[in-house]
CSV table of C-alpha atoms and ligand atoms in Angstrom, one decimal:
chain,number,residue,atom,x,y,z
R,1,MET,CA,13.1,-10.5,-13.6
R,2,PRO,CA,9.8,-10.5,-12.6
R,3,MET,CA,8.9,-11.7,-9.2
R,4,TRP,CA,8.2,-15.3,-9.0
R,5,PRO,CA,6.0,-16.7,-10.0
R,6,LEU,CA,4.9,-14.0,-12.4
R,7,THR,CA,5.8,-14.0,-16.0
R,8,GLU,CA,6.9,-11.0,-18.6
R,9,ASP,CA,3.2,-11.2,-19.6
R,10,HIS,CA,1.9,-11.1,-16.0
R,11,GLU,CA,4.4,-7.6,-15.7
R,12,ARG,CA,3.3,-6.5,-18.9
R,13,LEU,CA,-0.5,-6.5,-17.8
R,14,ARG,CA,0.3,-5.3,-14.2
R,15,LEU,CA,1.5,-2.4,-15.7
R,16,LEU,CA,-1.1,-2.1,-17.9
R,17,VAL,CA,-3.7,-2.1,-15.4
R,18,ARG,CA,-1.6,0.8,-13.3
R,19,GLU,CA,-1.2,3.2,-15.9
R,20,PHE,CA,-5.0,2.7,-16.5
R,21,ALA,CA,-5.9,3.0,-13.0
R,22,LYS,CA,-3.4,6.3,-12.4
R,23,ALA,CA,-5.4,7.9,-15.8
R,24,GLU,CA,-8.5,7.1,-15.6
R,25,VAL,CA,-9.5,6.1,-11.8
R,26,ALA,CA,-7.6,8.0,-9.6
R,27,PRO,CA,-8.4,11.8,-10.9
R,28,ARG,CA,-12.2,10.2,-9.8
R,29,VAL,CA,-11.7,9.1,-6.2
R,30,ALA,CA,-12.1,12.5,-4.3
R,31,GLU,CA,-15.4,12.6,-6.3
R,32,MET,CA,-16.6,9.2,-5.2
R,33,GLU,CA,-15.5,9.5,-1.5
R,34,ALA,CA,-17.6,13.1,-1.9
R,35,THR,CA,-20.6,11.8,-3.0
R,36,GLN,CA,-20.6,8.4,-1.8
R,37,ALA,CA,-23.1,7.3,-4.7
R,38,VAL,CA,-22.6,4.2,-6.9
R,39,GLU,CA,-20.2,4.8,-9.2
R,40,ARG,CA,-20.9,3.8,-12.6
R,41,GLU,CA,-19.5,5.5,-14.8
R,42,VAL,CA,-15.7,4.3,-14.1
R,43,SER,CA,-17.2,0.5,-13.3
R,44,ALA,CA,-18.5,0.3,-16.8
R,45,LEU,CA,-15.4,1.6,-18.1
R,46,ILE,CA,-13.4,-1.1,-16.3
R,47,ALA,CA,-15.6,-3.6,-17.5
R,48,LYS,CA,-14.6,-2.6,-21.1
R,49,GLN,CA,-11.5,-3.4,-20.9
R,50,GLY,CA,-12.2,-7.4,-20.6
R,51,TRP,CA,-10.5,-7.8,-17.1
R,52,ILE,CA,-13.7,-9.2,-15.3
R,53,GLY,CA,-13.2,-12.1,-18.1
R,54,ALA,CA,-9.4,-12.9,-16.6
R,55,THR,CA,-10.5,-16.1,-16.0
R,56,ILE,CA,-12.8,-16.7,-18.7
R,57,ASP,CA,-12.1,-19.4,-21.6
R,58,THR,CA,-10.8,-17.5,-24.7
R,59,GLN,CA,-13.5,-19.5,-26.7
R,60,TYR,CA,-16.1,-17.3,-25.1
R,61,GLY,CA,-14.1,-14.4,-25.5
R,62,GLY,CA,-12.3,-14.3,-22.3
R,63,MET,CA,-8.7,-13.6,-21.5
R,64,GLY,CA,-7.9,-17.0,-20.6
R,65,ALA,CA,-5.1,-15.6,-18.4
R,66,GLY,CA,-5.7,-17.3,-15.2
R,67,HIS,CA,-6.2,-16.5,-11.7
R,68,LEU,CA,-3.0,-14.8,-10.9
R,69,ALA,CA,-3.6,-12.6,-13.7
R,70,LYS,CA,-7.2,-11.9,-12.0
R,71,THR,CA,-5.0,-11.0,-8.8
R,72,LEU,CA,-2.6,-8.4,-10.4
R,73,ILE,CA,-5.9,-6.6,-11.9
R,74,ILE,CA,-7.5,-6.3,-8.8
R,75,GLU,CA,-4.6,-5.5,-6.6
R,76,GLU,CA,-3.3,-2.9,-9.2
R,77,LEU,CA,-7.3,-1.3,-9.1
R,78,SER,CA,-7.0,-1.7,-5.8
R,79,CYS,CA,-4.1,0.1,-4.8
R,80,VAL,CA,-5.4,3.1,-6.2
R,81,SER,CA,-9.3,2.8,-5.7
R,82,PRO,CA,-10.4,-0.1,-3.3
R,83,ALA,CA,-13.8,0.5,-4.4
R,84,MET,CA,-13.0,0.2,-7.8
R,85,GLY,CA,-11.1,-3.4,-7.1
R,86,ALA,CA,-14.1,-4.6,-5.2
R,87,VAL,CA,-16.2,-3.7,-8.3
R,88,ILE,CA,-14.5,-6.0,-10.6
R,89,GLN,CA,-13.8,-8.6,-7.9
R,90,ALA,CA,-16.9,-9.0,-7.2
R,91,SER,CA,-18.1,-9.3,-10.8
R,92,GLN,CA,-15.3,-11.8,-11.5
R,93,LEU,CA,-16.7,-13.8,-8.6
R,94,GLY,CA,-20.4,-13.7,-10.0
R,95,ALA,CA,-18.9,-15.2,-13.4
R,96,ALA,CA,-17.3,-18.0,-11.6
R,97,LYS,CA,-20.6,-20.4,-10.7
R,98,ILE,CA,-21.0,-20.0,-14.8
R,99,ILE,CA,-17.6,-21.1,-15.6
R,100,ARG,CA,-17.6,-23.7,-13.4
R,101,TYR,CA,-21.0,-24.9,-13.1
R,102,GLY,CA,-23.3,-23.5,-16.4
R,103,ASN,CA,-25.0,-25.8,-18.9
R,104,ASN,CA,-23.1,-25.0,-22.7
R,105,TRP,CA,-26.0,-23.1,-23.3
R,106,GLN,CA,-25.8,-20.8,-20.4
R,107,ARG,CA,-21.7,-20.7,-20.8
R,108,ARG,CA,-22.9,-19.4,-24.3
R,109,GLU,CA,-25.4,-17.2,-23.3
R,110,TRP,CA,-23.4,-15.3,-20.6
R,111,LEU,CA,-19.8,-15.7,-20.8
R,112,PRO,CA,-19.0,-13.7,-23.8
R,113,ARG,CA,-21.0,-10.6,-22.6
R,114,ILE,CA,-19.6,-10.8,-19.1
R,115,ALA,CA,-16.0,-10.9,-21.1
R,116,ASP,CA,-16.5,-7.9,-23.2
R,117,GLY,CA,-17.9,-6.0,-20.2
R,118,SER,CA,-21.4,-5.6,-21.5
R,119,CYS,CA,-22.8,-7.6,-18.6
R,120,LEU,CA,-21.8,-7.1,-14.8
R,121,PRO,CA,-22.8,-10.8,-12.8
R,122,THR,CA,-23.7,-10.7,-9.0
R,123,ILE,CA,-23.5,-13.6,-6.4
R,124,ALA,CA,-26.1,-13.4,-4.1
R,125,VAL,CA,-26.1,-15.6,-1.3
R,126,THR,CA,-25.9,-13.7,2.2
R,127,GLU,CA,-29.5,-13.0,4.1
R,128,PRO,CA,-30.2,-10.8,6.8
R,129,GLY,CA,-30.7,-13.5,8.9
R,130,SER,CA,-27.6,-15.3,7.8
R,131,GLY,CA,-23.8,-14.6,6.9
R,132,GLY,CA,-20.9,-17.1,7.6
R,133,HIS,CA,-24.0,-19.7,8.8
R,134,VAL,CA,-25.1,-20.0,4.5
R,135,LEU,CA,-27.2,-23.2,5.7
R,136,GLY,CA,-29.2,-21.1,7.8
R,137,MET,CA,-30.7,-19.2,4.3
R,138,GLN,CA,-34.4,-18.8,4.1
R,139,ALA,CA,-35.2,-17.7,0.7
R,140,THR,CA,-37.0,-20.1,-1.6
R,141,ALA,CA,-37.4,-21.1,-5.1
R,142,LYS,CA,-40.6,-23.3,-5.8
R,143,ARG,CA,-41.3,-25.0,-9.2
R,144,GLU,CA,-44.3,-24.5,-10.9
R,145,GLY,CA,-44.3,-26.4,-13.9
R,146,SER,CA,-41.1,-24.9,-16.5
R,147,GLU,CA,-40.7,-22.0,-14.0
R,148,TYR,CA,-39.6,-21.3,-10.3
R,149,VAL,CA,-40.8,-18.7,-8.1
R,150,LEU,CA,-38.5,-16.9,-6.1
R,151,ASN,CA,-39.0,-15.2,-2.4
R,152,GLY,CA,-36.7,-13.5,-0.2
R,153,ARG,CA,-34.0,-11.0,0.3
R,154,LYS,CA,-30.5,-11.3,-0.3
R,155,CYS,CA,-28.2,-8.8,1.6
R,156,TYR,CA,-24.7,-7.1,0.9
R,157,VAL,CA,-24.5,-8.0,-2.5
R,158,GLY,CA,-21.5,-6.9,-4.4
R,159,ASN,CA,-22.5,-4.8,-7.8
R,160,ALA,CA,-26.2,-5.2,-6.9
R,161,HIS,CA,-26.9,-1.5,-8.3
R,162,ILE,CA,-24.9,-2.0,-11.5
R,163,GLY,CA,-25.3,-5.7,-11.7
R,164,ASP,CA,-27.4,-6.9,-14.8
R,165,VAL,CA,-28.0,-10.5,-13.8
R,166,HIS,CA,-28.1,-11.9,-10.1
R,167,GLY,CA,-26.6,-15.2,-9.3
R,168,VAL,CA,-28.9,-16.2,-6.3
R,169,VAL,CA,-28.6,-19.5,-4.1
R,170,VAL,CA,-32.1,-20.0,-2.3
R,171,ARG,CA,-33.3,-23.0,-0.5
R,172,THR,CA,-35.2,-25.5,-3.1
R,173,GLY,CA,-35.5,-28.2,0.1
R,174,SER,CA,-34.1,-28.9,3.6
R,175,GLY,CA,-31.0,-29.6,4.6
R,176,SER,CA,-27.6,-29.1,2.8
R,177,LYS,CA,-28.7,-30.5,-0.3
R,178,GLY,CA,-31.8,-28.2,0.0
R,179,LEU,CA,-29.6,-25.5,-1.7
R,180,SER,CA,-29.9,-24.2,-5.6
R,181,ALA,CA,-28.6,-21.5,-7.8
R,182,PHE,CA,-30.4,-19.5,-9.9
R,183,LEU,CA,-29.5,-16.2,-12.6
R,184,VAL,CA,-32.4,-13.6,-12.0
R,185,GLU,CA,-31.8,-10.9,-14.9
R,186,GLU,CA,-31.9,-7.4,-13.1
R,187,ASP,CA,-35.2,-6.4,-15.0
R,188,ARG,CA,-37.0,-9.9,-13.9
R,189,ASP,CA,-40.6,-8.7,-12.8
R,190,GLY,CA,-40.4,-9.4,-8.4
R,191,LEU,CA,-37.1,-8.1,-8.1
R,192,SER,CA,-36.3,-5.4,-6.3
R,193,LEU,CA,-33.5,-3.2,-5.1
R,194,LEU,CA,-33.5,-1.4,-1.9
R,195,PRO,CA,-31.9,2.0,-1.9
R,196,HIS,CA,-28.1,2.1,-1.8
R,197,GLU,CA,-26.9,2.8,1.8
R,198,PRO,CA,-23.2,4.3,1.7
R,199,ALA,CA,-21.0,2.0,4.0
R,200,MET,CA,-17.9,3.0,6.5
R,201,GLY,CA,-15.6,2.7,3.1
R,202,LEU,CA,-15.4,1.5,0.1
R,203,ARG,CA,-17.2,4.9,-1.4
R,204,GLY,CA,-18.7,4.2,-5.0
R,205,PHE,CA,-19.0,0.0,-4.8
R,206,SER,CA,-22.3,-0.9,-4.3
R,207,CYS,CA,-23.2,-3.7,-1.4
R,208,GLY,CA,-27.0,-3.6,-1.6
R,209,GLU,CA,-30.0,-5.9,-0.8
R,210,LEU,CA,-32.3,-8.0,-3.3
R,211,VAL,CA,-35.6,-8.0,-2.6
R,212,LEU,CA,-37.6,-11.5,-4.6
R,213,GLU,CA,-41.5,-11.3,-4.6
R,214,GLU,CA,-42.9,-14.0,-6.2
R,215,CYS,CA,-40.3,-13.5,-9.1
R,216,ARG,CA,-40.8,-15.9,-11.6
R,217,ILE,CA,-37.4,-17.1,-14.1
R,218,PRO,CA,-37.7,-20.0,-16.6
R,219,ALA,CA,-36.1,-23.5,-15.1
R,220,SER,CA,-33.5,-23.0,-17.7
R,221,ASN,CA,-32.1,-20.1,-15.6
R,222,ARG,CA,-31.3,-22.9,-13.3
R,223,ILE,CA,-27.1,-23.2,-12.5
R,224,GLY,CA,-26.5,-27.0,-12.5
R,225,ARG,CA,-28.8,-29.4,-10.6
R,226,GLU,CA,-31.7,-28.8,-7.8
R,227,GLY,CA,-29.5,-29.3,-4.2
R,228,ASP,CA,-25.7,-27.8,-6.1
R,229,GLY,CA,-26.1,-24.7,-4.2
R,230,LEU,CA,-24.3,-25.1,-1.1
R,231,ALA,CA,-21.2,-26.3,-3.8
R,232,ILE,CA,-21.9,-23.5,-6.1
R,233,ALA,CA,-21.9,-20.8,-3.2
R,234,TYR,CA,-18.7,-22.9,-1.2
R,235,SER,CA,-16.7,-23.4,-4.6
R,236,SER,CA,-16.9,-19.6,-6.0
R,237,SER,CA,-16.1,-18.7,-2.5
R,238,VAL,CA,-13.0,-20.7,-2.2
R,239,LEU,CA,-12.1,-20.3,-5.8
R,240,TYR,CA,-12.9,-16.8,-6.4
R,241,GLY,CA,-14.3,-15.1,-3.3
R,242,ARG,CA,-11.1,-15.6,-0.9
R,243,PRO,CA,-8.1,-14.8,-3.9
R,244,ASN,CA,-10.1,-12.1,-5.2
R,245,LEU,CA,-10.5,-10.2,-1.5
R,246,THR,CA,-6.7,-11.3,-1.0
R,247,ALA,CA,-5.8,-9.2,-3.9
R,248,VAL,CA,-8.5,-6.3,-2.7
R,249,SER,CA,-6.5,-6.1,0.3
R,250,LEU,CA,-3.1,-6.5,-1.3
R,251,GLY,CA,-3.6,-3.4,-3.2
R,252,ILE,CA,-5.0,-1.5,-0.2
R,253,HIS,CA,-1.7,-2.9,1.7
R,254,GLN,CA,0.5,-1.4,-0.9
R,255,ALA,CA,-1.3,1.7,-1.0
R,256,LEU,CA,-1.1,1.6,2.8
R,257,VAL,CA,2.9,1.5,2.9
R,258,ASP,CA,3.2,3.7,-0.4
R,259,GLU,CA,1.1,6.6,1.5
R,260,THR,CA,3.2,5.8,4.6
R,261,VAL,CA,6.8,6.1,3.2
R,262,ARG,CA,5.7,9.4,1.7
R,263,PHE,CA,4.5,10.9,4.5
R,264,ALA,CA,7.5,9.8,7.0
R,265,GLN,CA,9.6,11.3,3.9
R,266,ASP,CA,8.0,14.7,4.0
R,267,ARG,CA,7.1,15.4,7.4
R,268,GLN,CA,9.9,17.3,9.4
R,269,ARG,CA,10.5,16.6,13.1
R,270,TYR,CA,13.9,17.2,15.3
R,271,GLY,CA,15.4,18.9,12.2
R,272,GLY,CA,15.0,15.9,9.6
R,273,PRO,CA,12.7,13.8,8.0
R,274,LEU,CA,10.4,11.4,10.5
R,275,SER,CA,11.6,8.6,8.4
R,276,ASP,CA,15.3,9.1,10.2
R,277,LEU,CA,13.9,8.3,14.1
R,278,PRO,CA,14.6,4.6,14.7
R,279,THR,CA,11.2,3.9,15.5
R,280,ILE,CA,9.6,4.8,12.7
R,281,ARG,CA,12.0,3.3,10.6
R,282,GLY,CA,11.1,0.0,12.7
R,283,LYS,CA,7.2,0.2,12.0
R,284,LEU,CA,7.8,1.1,8.2
R,285,GLY,CA,9.9,-2.3,8.0
R,286,GLN,CA,7.2,-4.4,9.9
R,287,MET,CA,4.6,-2.6,7.2
R,288,GLN,CA,7.1,-3.8,4.4
R,289,SER,CA,8.0,-7.4,6.0
R,290,ARG,CA,3.8,-7.5,6.4
R,291,LEU,CA,3.0,-6.8,2.6
R,292,MET,CA,5.9,-9.1,1.0
R,293,ASN,CA,4.7,-11.9,3.3
R,294,ALA,CA,1.1,-11.4,1.9
R,295,ARG,CA,2.3,-10.9,-2.0
R,296,MET,CA,3.9,-14.1,-1.9
R,297,LEU,CA,1.2,-16.0,0.0
R,298,ALA,CA,-1.3,-14.5,-2.5
R,299,TYR,CA,0.7,-15.0,-5.8
R,300,HIS,CA,1.7,-18.8,-4.5
R,301,ALA,CA,-1.6,-19.8,-3.9
R,302,VAL,CA,-3.1,-18.8,-7.0
R,303,HIS,CA,-0.2,-19.8,-8.9
R,304,LEU,CA,-1.2,-23.5,-7.5
R,305,LEU,CA,-4.7,-22.8,-8.6
R,306,ASP,CA,-3.4,-22.3,-12.4
R,307,GLN,CA,-1.1,-25.1,-12.7
R,308,GLY,CA,-4.0,-27.4,-11.3
R,309,THR,CA,-2.9,-28.2,-7.9
R,310,ALA,CA,-5.6,-28.8,-4.9
R,311,CYS,CA,-4.9,-25.6,-3.2
R,312,ASP,CA,-7.9,-24.7,-0.9
R,313,ALA,CA,-5.9,-24.1,2.3
R,314,ASP,CA,-3.3,-22.1,0.5
R,315,LEU,CA,-6.0,-20.0,-0.6
R,316,ILE,CA,-8.1,-19.8,2.8
R,317,ASN,CA,-4.6,-18.6,4.5
R,318,ALA,CA,-3.6,-16.5,1.7
R,319,LYS,CA,-7.2,-14.8,2.6
R,320,TYR,CA,-6.6,-14.8,6.2
R,321,ILE,CA,-3.0,-13.8,6.4
R,322,GLY,CA,-3.6,-11.1,3.7
R,323,VAL,CA,-6.6,-9.5,5.5
R,324,GLU,CA,-5.0,-9.6,8.9
R,325,THR,CA,-1.7,-7.8,8.0
R,326,ALA,CA,-3.3,-5.2,5.8
R,327,LEU,CA,-5.5,-4.5,8.9
R,328,ASP,CA,-2.1,-4.3,11.3
R,329,SER,CA,-0.5,-2.5,8.6
R,330,ALA,CA,-3.3,0.0,8.9
R,331,ARG,CA,-3.1,0.5,12.3
R,332,THR,CA,0.9,1.0,12.0
R,333,ALA,CA,0.6,3.8,9.3
R,334,MET,CA,-2.3,5.6,11.4
R,335,GLU,CA,0.2,5.6,14.4
R,336,ILE,CA,3.2,6.8,12.1
R,337,HIS,CA,0.5,9.7,10.9
R,338,ALA,CA,-0.7,10.3,14.2
R,339,ALA,CA,-2.9,13.4,14.2
R,340,ALA,CA,-2.0,13.9,10.5
R,341,GLY,CA,-4.0,10.5,10.1
R,342,LEU,CA,-7.4,11.9,10.9
R,343,GLN,CA,-7.7,14.6,8.6
R,344,THR,CA,-10.2,13.4,5.9
R,345,ASN,CA,-8.3,15.2,2.9
R,346,ARG,CA,-5.3,12.9,3.2
R,347,PRO,CA,-5.3,9.2,1.7
R,348,ILE,CA,-4.3,7.0,4.8
R,349,GLU,CA,-7.7,7.7,6.6
R,350,ARG,CA,-9.8,6.2,3.8
R,351,LEU,CA,-7.5,3.6,3.0
R,352,VAL,CA,-7.9,2.5,6.8
R,353,ARG,CA,-11.7,2.4,6.5
R,354,ASP,CA,-11.2,0.7,3.2
R,355,ALA,CA,-9.4,-2.0,4.9
R,356,PHE,CA,-11.9,-2.8,6.9
R,357,HIS,CA,-14.2,-4.0,3.9
R,358,THR,CA,-12.1,-6.7,3.3
R,359,TYR,CA,-12.7,-9.2,6.8
R,360,ALA,CA,-16.2,-10.0,6.2
R,361,PRO,CA,-16.6,-11.1,2.8
R,362,ALA,CA,-15.4,-14.6,1.5
R,363,GLY,CA,-15.4,-15.5,5.0
R,364,THR,CA,-14.5,-13.5,8.4
R,365,GLY,CA,-11.0,-14.6,10.2
R,366,ASP,CA,-13.0,-16.9,12.3
R,367,ILE,CA,-14.4,-18.8,9.3
R,368,GLN,CA,-10.9,-18.7,7.7
R,369,LEU,CA,-9.6,-20.5,10.8
R,370,LEU,CA,-12.1,-23.3,11.2
R,371,ARG,CA,-11.3,-24.1,7.6
R,372,LEU,CA,-7.4,-24.2,8.7
R,373,ALA,CA,-8.6,-25.9,11.8
R,374,GLU,CA,-9.9,-29.1,9.8
R,375,THR,CA,-6.8,-28.7,7.8
R,376,ALA,CA,-4.6,-29.5,11.0
R,377,LEU,CA,-7.0,-32.0,12.0
R,378,GLY,CA,-7.0,-33.9,8.6
R,379,LYS,CA,-10.7,-33.3,8.7
R,380,THR,CA,-10.9,-31.8,5.3
R,381,HIS,CA,-13.3,-32.6,2.6
R,382,SER,CA,-12.2,-33.0,-1.3
R,383,ASP,CA,-10.6,-29.6,-2.1
R,384,TRP,CA,-12.7,-27.2,-4.7
R,385,SER,CA,-9.4,-26.4,-6.2
R,386,ALA,CA,-8.9,-30.1,-7.1
R,387,PRO,CA,-8.5,-30.7,-10.9
R,388,THR,CA,-11.9,-32.2,-11.9
R,389,ASN,CA,-12.4,-34.3,-15.2
G,1,FAD,C1,-17.8,-5.2,1.1
G,1,FAD,C2,-18.7,-6.9,0.9
G,1,FAD,C3,-18.8,-7.7,-0.1
G,1,FAD,C4,-19.7,-8.3,0.1
G,1,FAD,N1,-20.0,-8.7,-1.3
G,1,FAD,C5,-21.3,-9.8,-0.8
G,1,FAD,C6,-21.5,-10.7,-2.0
G,1,FAD,O1,-21.4,-10.3,-3.2
G,1,FAD,N2,-22.6,-11.6,-2.2
G,1,FAD,C7,-22.9,-11.9,-0.8
G,1,FAD,O2,-23.9,-13.1,-0.7
G,1,FAD,N3,-22.5,-11.2,0.2
G,1,FAD,C8,-21.2,-10.6,0.0
G,1,FAD,N4,-21.1,-10.2,1.3
G,1,FAD,C9,-21.4,-10.8,2.9
G,1,FAD,C10,-20.6,-11.4,3.3
G,1,FAD,O3,-20.5,-12.6,2.5
G,1,FAD,C11,-20.8,-11.8,4.6
G,1,FAD,O4,-20.7,-10.4,5.4
G,1,FAD,C12,-19.9,-12.5,5.5
G,1,FAD,O5,-20.4,-13.9,5.3
G,1,FAD,C13,-20.2,-12.6,7.0
G,1,FAD,O6,-21.6,-12.8,7.9
G,1,FAD,P1,-22.3,-11.6,8.5
G,1,FAD,O7,-21.1,-10.3,8.1
G,1,FAD,O8,-23.6,-11.9,8.9
G,1,FAD,O9,-21.7,-12.2,9.7
G,1,FAD,P2,-21.9,-13.3,10.7
G,1,FAD,O10,-21.5,-14.6,9.8
G,1,FAD,O11,-23.2,-13.1,11.7
G,1,FAD,O12,-20.7,-13.2,11.8
G,1,FAD,C14,-20.7,-12.1,13.0
G,1,FAD,C15,-19.3,-12.9,13.9
G,1,FAD,O13,-19.7,-13.9,14.3
G,1,FAD,C16,-18.6,-15.0,13.7
G,1,FAD,N5,-18.5,-16.2,13.3
G,1,FAD,C17,-19.9,-16.5,12.5
G,1,FAD,N6,-19.9,-17.6,12.6
G,1,FAD,C18,-19.0,-18.6,12.8
G,1,FAD,C19,-18.8,-20.0,13.6
G,1,FAD,N7,-19.1,-20.6,12.8
G,1,FAD,N8,-17.6,-20.2,14.5
G,1,FAD,C20,-16.9,-19.3,14.8
G,1,FAD,N9,-17.5,-17.5,14.9
G,1,FAD,C21,-18.3,-17.3,13.9
G,1,FAD,C22,-17.9,-13.9,13.0
G,1,FAD,O14,-16.6,-14.5,12.2
G,1,FAD,C23,-18.2,-12.4,12.7
G,1,FAD,O15,-17.4,-12.5,13.9
G,1,FAD,C24,-20.1,-9.1,1.5
G,1,FAD,C25,-19.5,-8.2,2.4
G,1,FAD,C26,-18.8,-7.0,2.3
G,1,FAD,C27,-18.7,-6.4,3.8
């Protein structure tokens, strides 16, 4: 019997992704770590499986399988390679704005290609001068006849170097109604990319900077109306960004537990395996407890989303607890490994570095707590997850 709320179909999908990750992704992890380059080949292979289209409707060639299915795909890939889990989550997040705010023409134009993996979308909101403070952004779009002219910079854009179309949110006016979203194809004149800079972890994943200099795009590339940019950024972040990063952290969390259990059973101390020591058992129990709690919150939140139940606070809480507990378990895993955890030929060191990459995107822990405080104080605005007519 699958664990609630999973169905038999979910379990079959999980096994399919797990087998794929073992066969196609695992053998490439060491090379990604060593070169620190953007991994294009495996990313393309993952996209080809159709998994970026997990929540894209079947009428556009997507899987139409829902958010829980999407969570399982990201989780299983992240368990083997958090970097490749990040690749798929970033483009699923990039698709969100077209799914929700695209017009019929934009959906027909882009979603089938995203679903079959031939087009990777991104979302570009963050700027060097504005992270969590989204309204602090300064990049602009100015209407000139049937075109917009874009200027500014966007940083930490997931899949920047492999993205085919960037979903940029920029200023078309002042204040919270002054943001708008646009699709910018990667080969547009006036759009350039800074070279890939390897980060602490997620090696193989590209998280780069876009530069827009007098970049002209047709007005038909605008997503939604002028002024919808903040709603597009927030709704994408709550409905896709939060649960996607929750899923990446869940995959990392599972891998931390698996690696640490393996280590504790193999390592011999005091005439038996390390796992026989009561303190080590206590720590393993803590890790397992955190993992089970994180998984239940993650699955429950996206199950509500699939059911059409308003659940913004559940999605936010699942991200907060999922990331915090995975980071706690990363520390526990390092304690159990002791000196061996510092060796770069062991996966644990990589997983610990990767775990830190789930903290900032889709809202840091502080931002999640601010949103949850609003829930406690009864000050929430309408839920992005509430059904729309
Ligand atoms: C792996 C990864 C992938 C990413 N992918 C994307 C992407 O695809 N597209 C994109 O646009 N961006 C992306 N980002 C950027 C991410 O969204 C930002 O890192 C995030 O918004 C936080 O911004 P910041 O890092 O500038 O930190 P800041 O927002 O400057 O925060 C700095 C510190 O201040 C705290 N803080 C900030 N605001 C408040 C507040 N109001 N109250 C209390 N404390 C606060 C934070 O918690 C943090 O401790 C990605 C980042 C990473 C690491």
